[in-house]
Every structure is written in C-alpha cells, then in structure tokens.
Amino acid sequence: MMIKIIKKTIILSSLCSLFTVPAILADNNKLESLTPSTNIIEEPFTLDDTQPKRLKITVNIYSPEDIQVKEGEIIKKGDIISDRTLLRKNLENQLRSTKLALNNIKSSKVLEPIRPIPTPPIQNLPPANFAQEEAQVETAELEYVQAQRAYSLALENDPFISIKAKVNHQQTEVEEAIKEVQKQGQKTASIAMINNLPPEVMEHEKYKLGQKQSELSKQQANFDLTQAELKQVQENRIIELQNLQDKVNSARAKLELANAKLRKAKSDRSLLEYNHSINTTIRIEEANQAQIAYNRQLQEYQQQVRDKEYKITQLTDSVSNLEDKLKQIAVVKSPYSGQIKKIKYENQTDNTIKVEITLVPDNEK
C-alpha cells in the first residue's frame, strides 16, 4: 500500500475591533482590543487514515481561564477548546448595564416648564375729580367775602351820628338852662337886696327861678336819658361789630378748612397715582422676570431633551456595537475527538497570551 505523506496547515483567524462604552461603564474602559489567531497544525498522516496523528493548535487568549480544556482530558469533536470567557462576561456585563441605562433614560421624563400665567393688568385710575372740594372752596370764599363786606359796611355806617347830635343838642340845652337858672338866681338875689321892694316882685322872681330850675331838671333828665340811650347804642354797636368780626373769622376758618381739604384731596390723588405707577412697574417687572425664568427653563428643557436624545443615540449605538462584538468573539472548537496531550504557554505580548495545545486524535491514543 502506497503511502503518501501529506502535510496540512489550517489557519483560522478572527478579529475583535476596538469599542467605546458609555460614560456609565467607565470601569470597563480598560478592555483593549485583541486580534487573536488560531493555528491548527496537523502532523503527517496516510491516505488510509481519516485523521492526523497529532494536531498542534495555537491560540491567543486574554487569560488562562480562556482555555476550556486540561492536559490529559478526553474531548469530542466540536468541544470547545478556547473561549474568551472573561471578555465575553465583560461584554455581557457592559451590554446589560448599557441596556439598563438605555431603558432608564428612555423611561425618564423631562418635564416641560409651565408657561407663566399672564399677569392681569392693573386697572387705570379714574380721572381726578376735585369738584366737591372746589365747590366747598368757592362757597367758603363767597361767605368770607360777604362777611368781610358786611363788617366793612358796619364800620363805614356810624349809628351814633343822630344820637350824638341829640346828646350834643340836649347838652347845649342843659348848659343854657343852667345859665338861665344861674342868671335868675343872681337876679333874685339882687332883688332881695333892694329895700322896700314889694313882696309881689320877689315872689315873681322866685317863681321864675323855680320855673328855670324845673326846666333845667327836665332838660337834665332828657340829657341823662339820651346819654343812656347812647351808651346802649355803643354797647349794641360793640356786640354787632364783634358778631360781624366773628362771622368774618368763622368764614375765614371755613375757607382755610375748605382749601386744606382741597390740598389734601390733591395730595391723596398724587400719592394714589404714585402708588399706582409703582404697582404697575412692579407688575410689569414681575411679568418680565417670570417670562425670563420661563425662557431659561424652556432652554434648559430643550437642552435636556437634546441630551436625552443624544444619550439614547449613544447608548443604542453602544448596544449594537457590544452585540456585534459578542458575535465576533472567536470560539475554538476541536476538529476531532481525542486527548489533550499538552498545553504550552509560549509567550505574552501586551494583553495577549500565546498558547499551543497539542491534540492526539483517537487513532493515536
């Protein structure tokens, strides 16, 4: 039987690309890409054989845990020899965390700010009206002018003219009567000194003297009565002028009070207009501040919406990348049934460990 020596070399390769995880998975950022290669070298076999005598399988791994077989272990065709368990677990953990973060962000709500309620405008003040106060001032001014006029007329009108003339006239009559009495008395005294004067003459003169004295008494009584009337008129005059003066003072006080009320009404109106202006300004400022706050909150809301959409996009891409990376992780399976003869760790480059696994198929056991 002719034996033909054939040597086969099968090279299997897979590539794991670099990936970036979201910020929430920063603890896994230390994972680096690995481009492993798996070489299976079959030693010579004959055409009558269906299996090689010995296979040397070279794999690149992250850690010894990636080797799923042990020296001396009997395996079957299709059993896993090498699997990047740590990388797979890390990627699966990242995928779960990323999906959880994605679901949390999708379920989170960004509350839209409430538009500020329009501030009701302050009603305008009614037109200023001082008609009542001004009417009171006009009435008080009229009463004051009338009181002054009455007082002035009273001062100009002299009620003593006639009675003073009467007093003066009666005083003159009294003085004349006194003179007549004195004259008659002197005459009577002179006649009394004349000797041998008939008694009738003396009696006549005495009678005349009595008449003169009676006339004087009458004139004096009239004069006293007129003086009493003058005194009464003077007292009445004083009372009248005092009453008129009191009316002037009262009218003046009433006018001053009316003017004070008018000034107060205008002052109150000015204060009311000032407060209205202040309140209007405050209301406008409050409305402006509310609108500014709403605009700021609206901008923040829009930014939060954009951030949410951006994060959803990022996390969605991360989920896709992680799923792709999981699909791309190479799993080395045994092409034959047999026994693991030897596991040799050859060298390490960066994070990659090169391992040579020797498999003896069943026909060489």
mmCIF file of C-alpha atoms in Angstrom:
data_model
loop_
_atom_site.group_PDB
_atom_site.id
_atom_site.type_symbol
_atom_site.label_atom_id
_atom_site.label_comp_id
_atom_site.label_asym_id
_atom_site.label_seq_id
_atom_site.Cartn_x
_atom_site.Cartn_y
_atom_site.Cartn_z
ATOM 1 C CA MET A 1 0.000 0.000 0.000
ATOM 2 C CA MET A 2 1.443 3.227 -1.182
ATOM 3 C CA ILE A 3 1.716 5.779 1.490
ATOM 4 C CA LYS A 4 1.543 9.363 0.511
ATOM 5 C CA ILE A 5 2.722 11.891 3.041
ATOM 6 C CA ILE A 6 0.623 14.969 3.104
ATOM 7 C CA LYS A 7 1.017 17.919 5.400
ATOM 8 C CA LYS A 8 -1.941 20.225 6.006
ATOM 9 C CA THR A 9 -1.923 23.648 7.583
ATOM 10 C CA ILE A 10 -5.197 25.241 8.520
ATOM 11 C CA ILE A 11 -5.177 28.828 9.707
ATOM 12 C CA LEU A 12 -8.258 30.258 11.396
ATOM 13 C CA SER A 13 -8.390 33.907 12.350
ATOM 14 C CA SER A 14 -10.878 36.331 13.861
ATOM 15 C CA LEU A 15 -10.705 39.996 14.588
ATOM 16 C CA CYS A 16 -12.174 41.922 17.542
ATOM 17 C CA SER A 17 -12.307 45.616 16.895
ATOM 18 C CA LEU A 18 -11.942 48.499 19.363
ATOM 19 C CA PHE A 19 -15.100 49.766 21.022
ATOM 20 C CA THR A 20 -16.081 52.614 23.290
ATOM 21 C CA VAL A 21 -18.572 52.170 26.111
ATOM 22 C CA PRO A 22 -20.802 54.878 27.576
ATOM 23 C CA ALA A 23 -19.653 57.034 30.428
ATOM 24 C CA ILE A 24 -21.675 54.971 32.898
ATOM 25 C CA LEU A 25 -19.446 51.971 32.016
ATOM 26 C CA ALA A 26 -16.169 53.782 32.627
ATOM 27 C CA ASP A 27 -14.968 50.953 34.881
ATOM 28 C CA ASN A 28 -14.713 48.667 31.843
ATOM 29 C CA ASN A 29 -12.749 51.068 29.648
ATOM 30 C CA LYS A 30 -9.551 49.184 30.349
ATOM 31 C CA LEU A 31 -10.556 46.422 27.981
ATOM 32 C CA GLU A 32 -8.446 46.531 24.855
ATOM 33 C CA SER A 33 -8.974 45.006 21.501
ATOM 34 C CA LEU A 34 -7.456 41.653 20.833
ATOM 35 C CA THR A 35 -6.757 40.205 17.404
ATOM 36 C CA PRO A 36 -6.237 36.562 18.190
ATOM 37 C CA SER A 37 -5.230 33.921 15.736
ATOM 38 C CA THR A 38 -5.729 30.200 15.981
ATOM 39 C CA ASN A 39 -3.411 27.890 14.052
ATOM 40 C CA ILE A 40 -4.046 24.173 13.757
ATOM 41 C CA ILE A 41 -1.065 22.207 12.551
ATOM 42 C CA GLU A 42 -1.666 18.576 11.624
ATOM 43 C CA GLU A 43 1.236 16.194 11.591
ATOM 44 C CA PRO A 44 1.600 13.827 8.534
ATOM 45 C CA PHE A 45 -0.984 11.134 8.010
ATOM 46 C CA THR A 46 -1.551 8.432 5.350
ATOM 47 C CA LEU A 47 -4.306 8.288 2.788
ATOM 48 C CA ASP A 48 -5.738 5.301 4.598
ATOM 49 C CA ASP A 49 -6.126 7.378 7.697
ATOM 50 C CA THR A 50 -9.066 9.689 8.138
ATOM 51 C CA GLN A 51 -7.434 11.639 10.982
ATOM 52 C CA PRO A 52 -3.979 13.148 11.531
ATOM 53 C CA LYS A 53 -1.647 11.634 14.084
ATOM 54 C CA ARG A 54 -1.189 14.821 16.084
ATOM 55 C CA LEU A 55 -2.602 18.383 15.963
ATOM 56 C CA LYS A 56 -0.942 21.493 17.339
ATOM 57 C CA ILE A 57 -3.468 24.229 17.905
ATOM 58 C CA THR A 58 -2.101 27.716 18.620
ATOM 59 C CA VAL A 59 -4.498 30.218 20.205
ATOM 60 C CA ASN A 60 -4.137 33.769 21.514
ATOM 61 C CA ILE A 61 -6.053 34.397 24.731
ATOM 62 C CA TYR A 62 -6.552 37.067 27.379
ATOM 63 C CA SER A 63 -6.119 34.874 30.431
ATOM 64 C CA PRO A 64 -5.534 31.204 31.241
ATOM 65 C CA GLU A 65 -9.213 30.924 32.123
ATOM 66 C CA ASP A 66 -9.976 31.198 28.408
ATOM 67 C CA ILE A 67 -8.579 27.657 27.960
ATOM 68 C CA GLN A 68 -11.540 25.323 28.397
ATOM 69 C CA VAL A 69 -9.557 22.015 28.421
ATOM 70 C CA LYS A 70 -6.876 20.433 30.579
ATOM 71 C CA GLU A 71 -3.904 18.223 29.790
ATOM 72 C CA GLY A 72 -4.953 14.605 29.585
ATOM 73 C CA GLU A 73 -8.603 15.499 29.097
ATOM 74 C CA ILE A 74 -10.566 13.408 26.619
ATOM 75 C CA ILE A 75 -12.661 15.586 24.318
ATOM 76 C CA LYS A 76 -15.046 15.023 21.479
ATOM 77 C CA LYS A 77 -15.252 16.624 18.111
ATOM 78 C CA GLY A 78 -16.861 20.039 18.435
ATOM 79 C CA ASP A 79 -15.977 20.500 22.103
ATOM 80 C CA ILE A 80 -14.793 23.992 22.977
ATOM 81 C CA ILE A 81 -11.063 24.287 23.387
ATOM 82 C CA SER A 82 -10.738 28.024 23.834
ATOM 83 C CA ASP A 83 -13.329 30.662 24.590
ATOM 84 C CA ARG A 84 -12.702 34.248 25.752
ATOM 85 C CA THR A 85 -14.825 33.850 28.842
ATOM 86 C CA LEU A 86 -13.580 36.960 30.624
ATOM 87 C CA LEU A 87 -14.016 39.141 27.567
ATOM 88 C CA ARG A 88 -17.433 37.633 26.906
ATOM 89 C CA LYS A 89 -18.504 38.191 30.523
ATOM 90 C CA ASN A 90 -17.226 41.744 30.469
ATOM 91 C CA LEU A 91 -19.016 42.462 27.221
ATOM 92 C CA GLU A 92 -22.202 40.842 28.511
ATOM 93 C CA ASN A 93 -21.977 42.892 31.718
ATOM 94 C CA GLN A 94 -21.426 46.004 29.661
ATOM 95 C CA LEU A 95 -24.348 45.098 27.438
ATOM 96 C CA ARG A 96 -26.653 44.585 30.423
ATOM 97 C CA SER A 97 -25.522 47.847 32.023
ATOM 98 C CA THR A 98 -25.880 49.719 28.756
ATOM 99 C CA LYS A 99 -29.361 48.317 28.108
ATOM 100 C CA LEU A 100 -30.366 49.158 31.675
ATOM 101 C CA ALA A 101 -29.056 52.699 31.252
ATOM 102 C CA LEU A 102 -30.839 52.949 27.897
ATOM 103 C CA ASN A 103 -34.143 51.790 29.404
ATOM 104 C CA ASN A 104 -33.721 54.169 32.337
ATOM 105 C CA ILE A 105 -33.097 57.114 30.040
ATOM 106 C CA LYS A 106 -35.994 56.158 27.767
ATOM 107 C CA SER A 107 -38.346 55.842 30.742
ATOM 108 C CA SER A 108 -37.129 59.058 32.325
ATOM 109 C CA LYS A 109 -39.339 62.076 31.814
ATOM 110 C CA VAL A 110 -38.156 65.560 31.015
ATOM 111 C CA LEU A 111 -40.777 67.877 32.427
ATOM 112 C CA GLU A 112 -41.675 70.784 30.218
ATOM 113 C CA PRO A 113 -41.828 74.060 32.163
ATOM 114 C CA ILE A 114 -45.220 75.559 32.810
ATOM 115 C CA ARG A 115 -45.856 78.712 30.854
ATOM 116 C CA PRO A 116 -46.350 81.634 33.256
ATOM 117 C CA ILE A 117 -49.917 82.746 33.770
ATOM 118 C CA PRO A 118 -50.470 86.154 32.139
ATOM 119 C CA THR A 119 -50.401 88.845 34.775
ATOM 120 C CA PRO A 120 -53.732 90.677 34.871
ATOM 121 C CA PRO A 121 -53.193 94.360 34.101
ATOM 122 C CA ILE A 122 -53.802 96.907 36.808
ATOM 123 C CA GLN A 123 -56.910 98.922 36.110
ATOM 124 C CA ASN A 124 -56.374 102.567 35.271
ATOM 125 C CA LEU A 125 -57.267 105.116 37.887
ATOM 126 C CA PRO A 126 -60.469 107.061 37.346
ATOM 127 C CA PRO A 127 -59.963 110.679 36.250
ATOM 128 C CA ALA A 128 -59.071 113.037 39.055
ATOM 129 C CA ASN A 129 -62.166 114.820 40.352
ATOM 130 C CA PHE A 130 -61.998 117.597 42.931
ATOM 131 C CA ALA A 131 -65.407 119.103 42.110
ATOM 132 C CA GLN A 132 -66.755 118.651 45.625
ATOM 133 C CA GLU A 133 -63.721 120.174 47.308
ATOM 134 C CA GLU A 134 -63.538 123.011 44.786
ATOM 135 C CA ALA A 135 -67.262 123.745 45.281
ATOM 136 C CA GLN A 136 -66.709 123.896 49.033
ATOM 137 C CA VAL A 137 -63.823 126.317 48.487
ATOM 138 C CA GLU A 138 -65.952 128.525 46.237
ATOM 139 C CA THR A 139 -68.791 128.559 48.779
ATOM 140 C CA ALA A 140 -66.395 129.362 51.609
ATOM 141 C CA GLU A 141 -64.773 132.144 49.583
ATOM 142 C CA LEU A 142 -68.188 133.663 48.865
ATOM 143 C CA GLU A 143 -69.189 133.515 52.523
ATOM 144 C CA TYR A 144 -65.871 135.037 53.538
ATOM 145 C CA VAL A 145 -66.226 137.890 51.046
ATOM 146 C CA GLN A 146 -69.786 138.537 52.210
ATOM 147 C CA ALA A 147 -68.728 138.549 55.864
ATOM 148 C CA GLN A 148 -65.913 140.970 55.116
ATOM 149 C CA ARG A 149 -68.253 143.219 53.163
ATOM 150 C CA ALA A 150 -70.812 143.240 55.984
ATOM 151 C CA TYR A 151 -68.117 144.065 58.511
ATOM 152 C CA SER A 152 -66.723 146.833 56.307
ATOM 153 C CA LEU A 153 -70.191 148.308 55.789
ATOM 154 C CA ALA A 154 -70.817 148.195 59.518
ATOM 155 C CA LEU A 155 -67.598 150.068 60.130
ATOM 156 C CA GLU A 156 -68.477 152.654 57.493
ATOM 157 C CA ASN A 157 -72.026 153.113 58.846
ATOM 158 C CA ASP A 158 -71.941 155.332 62.017
ATOM 159 C CA PRO A 159 -75.082 154.746 64.081
ATOM 160 C CA PHE A 160 -74.002 157.425 66.590
ATOM 161 C CA ILE A 161 -74.456 160.413 64.276
ATOM 162 C CA SER A 162 -78.080 161.145 65.132
ATOM 163 C CA ILE A 163 -77.913 160.253 68.787
ATOM 164 C CA LYS A 164 -74.665 162.124 69.277
ATOM 165 C CA ALA A 165 -76.266 165.150 67.661
ATOM 166 C CA LYS A 166 -79.213 164.749 70.026
ATOM 167 C CA VAL A 167 -76.879 164.411 73.004
ATOM 168 C CA ASN A 168 -74.957 167.487 71.952
ATOM 169 C CA HIS A 169 -78.167 169.409 71.433
ATOM 170 C CA GLN A 170 -79.549 168.374 74.799
ATOM 171 C CA GLN A 171 -76.232 169.128 76.446
ATOM 172 C CA THR A 172 -76.396 172.603 74.985
ATOM 173 C CA GLU A 173 -79.934 172.998 76.265
ATOM 174 C CA VAL A 174 -78.856 171.839 79.725
ATOM 175 C CA GLU A 175 -75.985 174.271 79.706
ATOM 176 C CA GLU A 176 -78.316 177.037 78.598
ATOM 177 C CA ALA A 177 -80.799 176.067 81.284
ATOM 178 C CA ILE A 178 -78.035 176.130 83.893
ATOM 179 C CA LYS A 179 -77.070 179.573 82.741
ATOM 180 C CA GLU A 180 -80.692 180.687 82.944
ATOM 181 C CA VAL A 181 -81.016 179.296 86.445
ATOM 182 C CA GLN A 182 -77.800 180.954 87.480
ATOM 183 C CA LYS A 183 -78.854 184.197 85.913
ATOM 184 C CA GLN A 184 -82.283 184.078 87.509
ATOM 185 C CA GLY A 185 -80.720 183.176 90.816
ATOM 186 C CA GLN A 186 -78.408 186.139 90.647
ATOM 187 C CA LYS A 187 -81.284 188.363 89.675
ATOM 188 C CA THR A 188 -83.385 187.083 92.530
ATOM 189 C CA ALA A 189 -80.535 187.605 94.949
ATOM 190 C CA SER A 190 -80.014 191.125 93.672
ATOM 191 C CA ILE A 191 -83.690 191.987 94.031
ATOM 192 C CA ALA A 192 -83.736 190.577 97.503
ATOM 193 C CA MET A 193 -81.187 193.171 98.488
ATOM 194 C CA ILE A 194 -83.388 196.052 97.406
ATOM 195 C CA ASN A 195 -85.161 197.700 100.308
ATOM 196 C CA ASN A 196 -88.815 198.401 100.352
ATOM 197 C CA LEU A 197 -89.372 196.170 97.298
ATOM 198 C CA PRO A 198 -92.919 194.985 97.018
ATOM 199 C CA PRO A 199 -93.198 191.318 98.009
ATOM 200 C CA GLU A 200 -95.006 190.517 94.798
ATOM 201 C CA VAL A 201 -91.862 191.290 92.866
ATOM 202 C CA MET A 202 -89.785 188.974 94.973
ATOM 203 C CA GLU A 203 -92.342 186.200 94.711
ATOM 204 C CA HIS A 204 -92.492 186.664 90.968
ATOM 205 C CA GLU A 205 -88.737 186.374 90.658
ATOM 206 C CA LYS A 206 -88.682 183.333 92.855
ATOM 207 C CA TYR A 207 -91.429 181.843 90.749
ATOM 208 C CA LYS A 208 -89.408 182.460 87.625
ATOM 209 C CA LEU A 209 -86.365 180.943 89.328
ATOM 210 C CA GLY A 210 -88.432 177.866 90.122
ATOM 211 C CA GLN A 211 -89.533 177.615 86.548
ATOM 212 C CA LYS A 212 -85.952 177.900 85.376
ATOM 213 C CA GLN A 213 -84.864 175.216 87.792
ATOM 214 C CA SER A 214 -87.772 172.997 86.722
ATOM 215 C CA GLU A 215 -86.819 173.488 83.112
ATOM 216 C CA LEU A 216 -83.216 172.651 83.975
ATOM 217 C CA SER A 217 -84.297 169.463 85.709
ATOM 218 C CA LYS A 218 -86.356 168.498 82.722
ATOM 219 C CA GLN A 219 -83.517 169.252 80.338
ATOM 220 C CA GLN A 220 -81.109 167.334 82.557
ATOM 221 C CA ALA A 221 -83.429 164.335 82.681
ATOM 222 C CA ASN A 222 -83.733 164.326 78.907
ATOM 223 C CA PHE A 223 -79.979 164.657 78.619
ATOM 224 C CA ASP A 224 -79.382 161.758 81.021
ATOM 225 C CA LEU A 225 -81.889 159.625 79.130
ATOM 226 C CA THR A 226 -80.244 160.399 75.815
ATOM 227 C CA GLN A 227 -76.817 159.587 77.279
ATOM 228 C CA ALA A 228 -78.195 156.248 78.487
ATOM 229 C CA GLU A 229 -79.507 155.599 75.002
ATOM 230 C CA LEU A 230 -76.085 156.496 73.605
ATOM 231 C CA LYS A 231 -74.415 154.079 75.978
ATOM 232 C CA GLN A 232 -76.824 151.319 74.988
ATOM 233 C CA VAL A 233 -76.244 152.030 71.317
ATOM 234 C CA GLN A 234 -72.497 151.897 71.925
ATOM 235 C CA GLU A 235 -72.811 148.536 73.686
ATOM 236 C CA ASN A 236 -75.019 147.204 70.911
ATOM 237 C CA ARG A 237 -72.527 148.541 68.409
ATOM 238 C CA ILE A 238 -69.719 146.672 70.093
ATOM 239 C CA ILE A 239 -71.755 143.457 70.126
ATOM 240 C CA GLU A 240 -72.748 143.921 66.484
ATOM 241 C CA LEU A 241 -69.181 144.520 65.342
ATOM 242 C CA GLN A 242 -67.975 141.598 67.423
ATOM 243 C CA ASN A 243 -70.588 139.354 65.825
ATOM 244 C CA LEU A 244 -69.607 140.554 62.373
ATOM 245 C CA GLN A 245 -65.952 140.028 63.209
ATOM 246 C CA ASP A 246 -66.750 136.540 64.478
ATOM 247 C CA LYS A 247 -68.543 135.809 61.223
ATOM 248 C CA VAL A 248 -65.503 137.024 59.293
ATOM 249 C CA ASN A 249 -63.232 134.813 61.399
ATOM 250 C CA SER A 250 -65.585 131.863 61.042
ATOM 251 C CA ALA A 251 -65.817 132.364 57.272
ATOM 252 C CA ARG A 252 -62.033 132.639 57.077
ATOM 253 C CA ALA A 253 -61.605 129.415 59.084
ATOM 254 C CA LYS A 254 -64.157 127.683 56.887
ATOM 255 C CA LEU A 255 -62.313 128.871 53.786
ATOM 256 C CA GLU A 256 -58.978 127.671 55.165
ATOM 257 C CA LEU A 257 -60.528 124.294 56.003
ATOM 258 C CA ALA A 258 -62.006 124.004 52.501
ATOM 259 C CA ASN A 259 -58.616 124.869 50.972
ATOM 260 C CA ALA A 260 -56.941 122.340 53.270
ATOM 261 C CA LYS A 261 -59.403 119.658 52.158
ATOM 262 C CA LEU A 262 -58.733 120.526 48.523
ATOM 263 C CA ARG A 263 -54.971 120.356 49.070
ATOM 264 C CA LYS A 264 -55.339 117.034 50.884
ATOM 265 C CA ALA A 265 -57.530 115.639 48.103
ATOM 266 C CA LYS A 266 -54.899 116.624 45.533
ATOM 267 C CA SER A 267 -52.121 115.234 47.730
ATOM 268 C CA ASP A 268 -54.010 111.962 48.184
ATOM 269 C CA ARG A 269 -54.550 111.794 44.438
ATOM 270 C CA SER A 270 -50.845 112.359 43.792
ATOM 271 C CA LEU A 271 -49.970 109.615 46.286
ATOM 272 C CA LEU A 272 -52.534 107.304 44.691
ATOM 273 C CA GLU A 273 -51.096 107.957 41.226
ATOM 274 C CA TYR A 274 -47.568 107.384 42.548
ATOM 275 C CA ASN A 275 -48.525 104.080 44.180
ATOM 276 C CA HIS A 276 -50.393 103.077 41.029
ATOM 277 C CA SER A 277 -47.298 103.824 38.976
ATOM 278 C CA ILE A 278 -45.118 101.823 41.382
ATOM 279 C CA ASN A 279 -47.540 98.877 41.374
ATOM 280 C CA THR A 280 -47.729 98.971 37.580
ATOM 281 C CA THR A 281 -43.937 98.965 37.351
ATOM 282 C CA ILE A 282 -43.706 96.101 39.844
ATOM 283 C CA ARG A 283 -46.356 94.123 37.963
ATOM 284 C CA ILE A 284 -44.512 94.623 34.668
ATOM 285 C CA GLU A 285 -41.187 93.682 36.264
ATOM 286 C CA GLU A 286 -42.713 90.559 37.816
ATOM 287 C CA ALA A 287 -44.156 89.580 34.442
ATOM 288 C CA ASN A 288 -40.771 90.174 32.779
ATOM 289 C CA GLN A 289 -38.949 88.144 35.420
ATOM 290 C CA ALA A 290 -41.497 85.332 35.099
ATOM 291 C CA GLN A 291 -41.035 85.322 31.308
ATOM 292 C CA ILE A 292 -37.239 85.377 31.662
ATOM 293 C CA ALA A 293 -37.392 82.476 34.120
ATOM 294 C CA TYR A 294 -39.721 80.576 31.786
ATOM 295 C CA ASN A 295 -37.432 81.177 28.795
ATOM 296 C CA ARG A 296 -34.465 79.952 30.823
ATOM 297 C CA GLN A 297 -36.369 76.866 31.965
ATOM 298 C CA LEU A 298 -37.541 76.267 28.393
ATOM 299 C CA GLN A 299 -33.946 76.411 27.144
ATOM 300 C CA GLU A 300 -32.908 74.000 29.888
ATOM 301 C CA TYR A 301 -35.818 71.725 28.967
ATOM 302 C CA GLN A 302 -34.882 71.779 25.272
ATOM 303 C CA GLN A 303 -31.251 71.093 26.179
ATOM 304 C CA GLN A 304 -32.315 68.194 28.400
ATOM 305 C CA VAL A 305 -34.406 66.794 25.541
ATOM 306 C CA ARG A 306 -31.419 67.076 23.199
ATOM 307 C CA ASP A 307 -29.155 65.500 25.810
ATOM 308 C CA LYS A 308 -31.629 62.664 26.310
ATOM 309 C CA GLU A 309 -31.894 62.037 22.562
ATOM 310 C CA TYR A 310 -28.099 62.192 22.262
ATOM 311 C CA LYS A 311 -27.623 59.729 25.134
ATOM 312 C CA ILE A 312 -30.261 57.403 23.680
ATOM 313 C CA THR A 313 -28.444 57.505 20.344
ATOM 314 C CA GLN A 314 -25.096 56.878 22.021
ATOM 315 C CA LEU A 315 -26.395 54.025 24.154
ATOM 316 C CA THR A 316 -28.269 52.495 21.216
ATOM 317 C CA ASP A 317 -25.053 52.554 19.188
ATOM 318 C CA SER A 318 -23.186 51.091 22.156
ATOM 319 C CA VAL A 319 -25.714 48.259 22.448
ATOM 320 C CA SER A 320 -25.324 47.489 18.733
ATOM 321 C CA ASN A 321 -21.527 47.604 18.976
ATOM 322 C CA LEU A 322 -21.480 45.368 22.048
ATOM 323 C CA GLU A 323 -23.824 42.869 20.399
ATOM 324 C CA ASP A 324 -21.606 42.867 17.300
ATOM 325 C CA LYS A 325 -18.506 42.332 19.438
ATOM 326 C CA LEU A 326 -20.155 39.420 21.242
ATOM 327 C CA LYS A 327 -20.968 37.859 17.881
ATOM 328 C CA GLN A 328 -17.376 38.352 16.742
ATOM 329 C CA ILE A 329 -15.751 36.637 19.735
ATOM 330 C CA ALA A 330 -13.989 33.574 18.371
ATOM 331 C CA VAL A 331 -14.735 30.189 19.929
ATOM 332 C CA VAL A 332 -12.125 27.492 19.095
ATOM 333 C CA LYS A 333 -13.664 24.028 18.833
ATOM 334 C CA SER A 334 -11.916 20.702 18.423
ATOM 335 C CA PRO A 335 -11.984 19.386 14.841
ATOM 336 C CA TYR A 336 -11.518 15.806 16.081
ATOM 337 C CA SER A 337 -12.211 13.650 19.049
ATOM 338 C CA GLY A 338 -9.147 12.788 21.054
ATOM 339 C CA GLN A 339 -6.991 13.602 24.049
ATOM 340 C CA ILE A 340 -5.332 16.868 25.038
ATOM 341 C CA LYS A 341 -1.734 15.879 25.146
ATOM 342 C CA LYS A 342 -0.101 19.139 26.122
ATOM 343 C CA ILE A 343 -0.912 22.791 26.843
ATOM 344 C CA LYS A 344 2.088 25.066 26.385
ATOM 345 C CA TYR A 345 2.107 28.808 27.223
ATOM 346 C CA GLU A 346 4.683 30.150 24.793
ATOM 347 C CA ASN A 347 4.806 33.932 25.328
ATOM 348 C CA GLN A 348 2.802 37.051 26.154
ATOM 349 C CA THR A 349 2.581 40.225 24.096
ATOM 350 C CA ASP A 350 0.771 43.095 25.799
ATOM 351 C CA ASN A 351 -2.556 41.546 26.868
ATOM 352 C CA THR A 352 -2.264 38.563 24.532
ATOM 353 C CA ILE A 353 -1.055 35.169 25.726
ATOM 354 C CA LYS A 354 0.081 32.723 23.045
ATOM 355 C CA VAL A 355 -0.786 29.108 23.891
ATOM 356 C CA GLU A 356 -0.029 25.918 21.949
ATOM 357 C CA ILE A 357 -2.409 22.988 22.557
ATOM 358 C CA THR A 358 -1.491 19.530 21.325
ATOM 359 C CA LEU A 359 -4.392 17.210 20.461
ATOM 360 C CA VAL A 360 -3.909 13.498 19.763
ATOM 361 C CA PRO A 361 -6.842 12.134 17.774
ATOM 362 C CA ASP A 362 -8.417 8.861 18.809
ATOM 363 C CA ASN A 363 -6.378 6.751 16.354
ATOM 364 C CA GLU A 364 -3.150 7.667 18.144
ATOM 365 C CA LYS A 365 -4.304 7.260 21.731
#
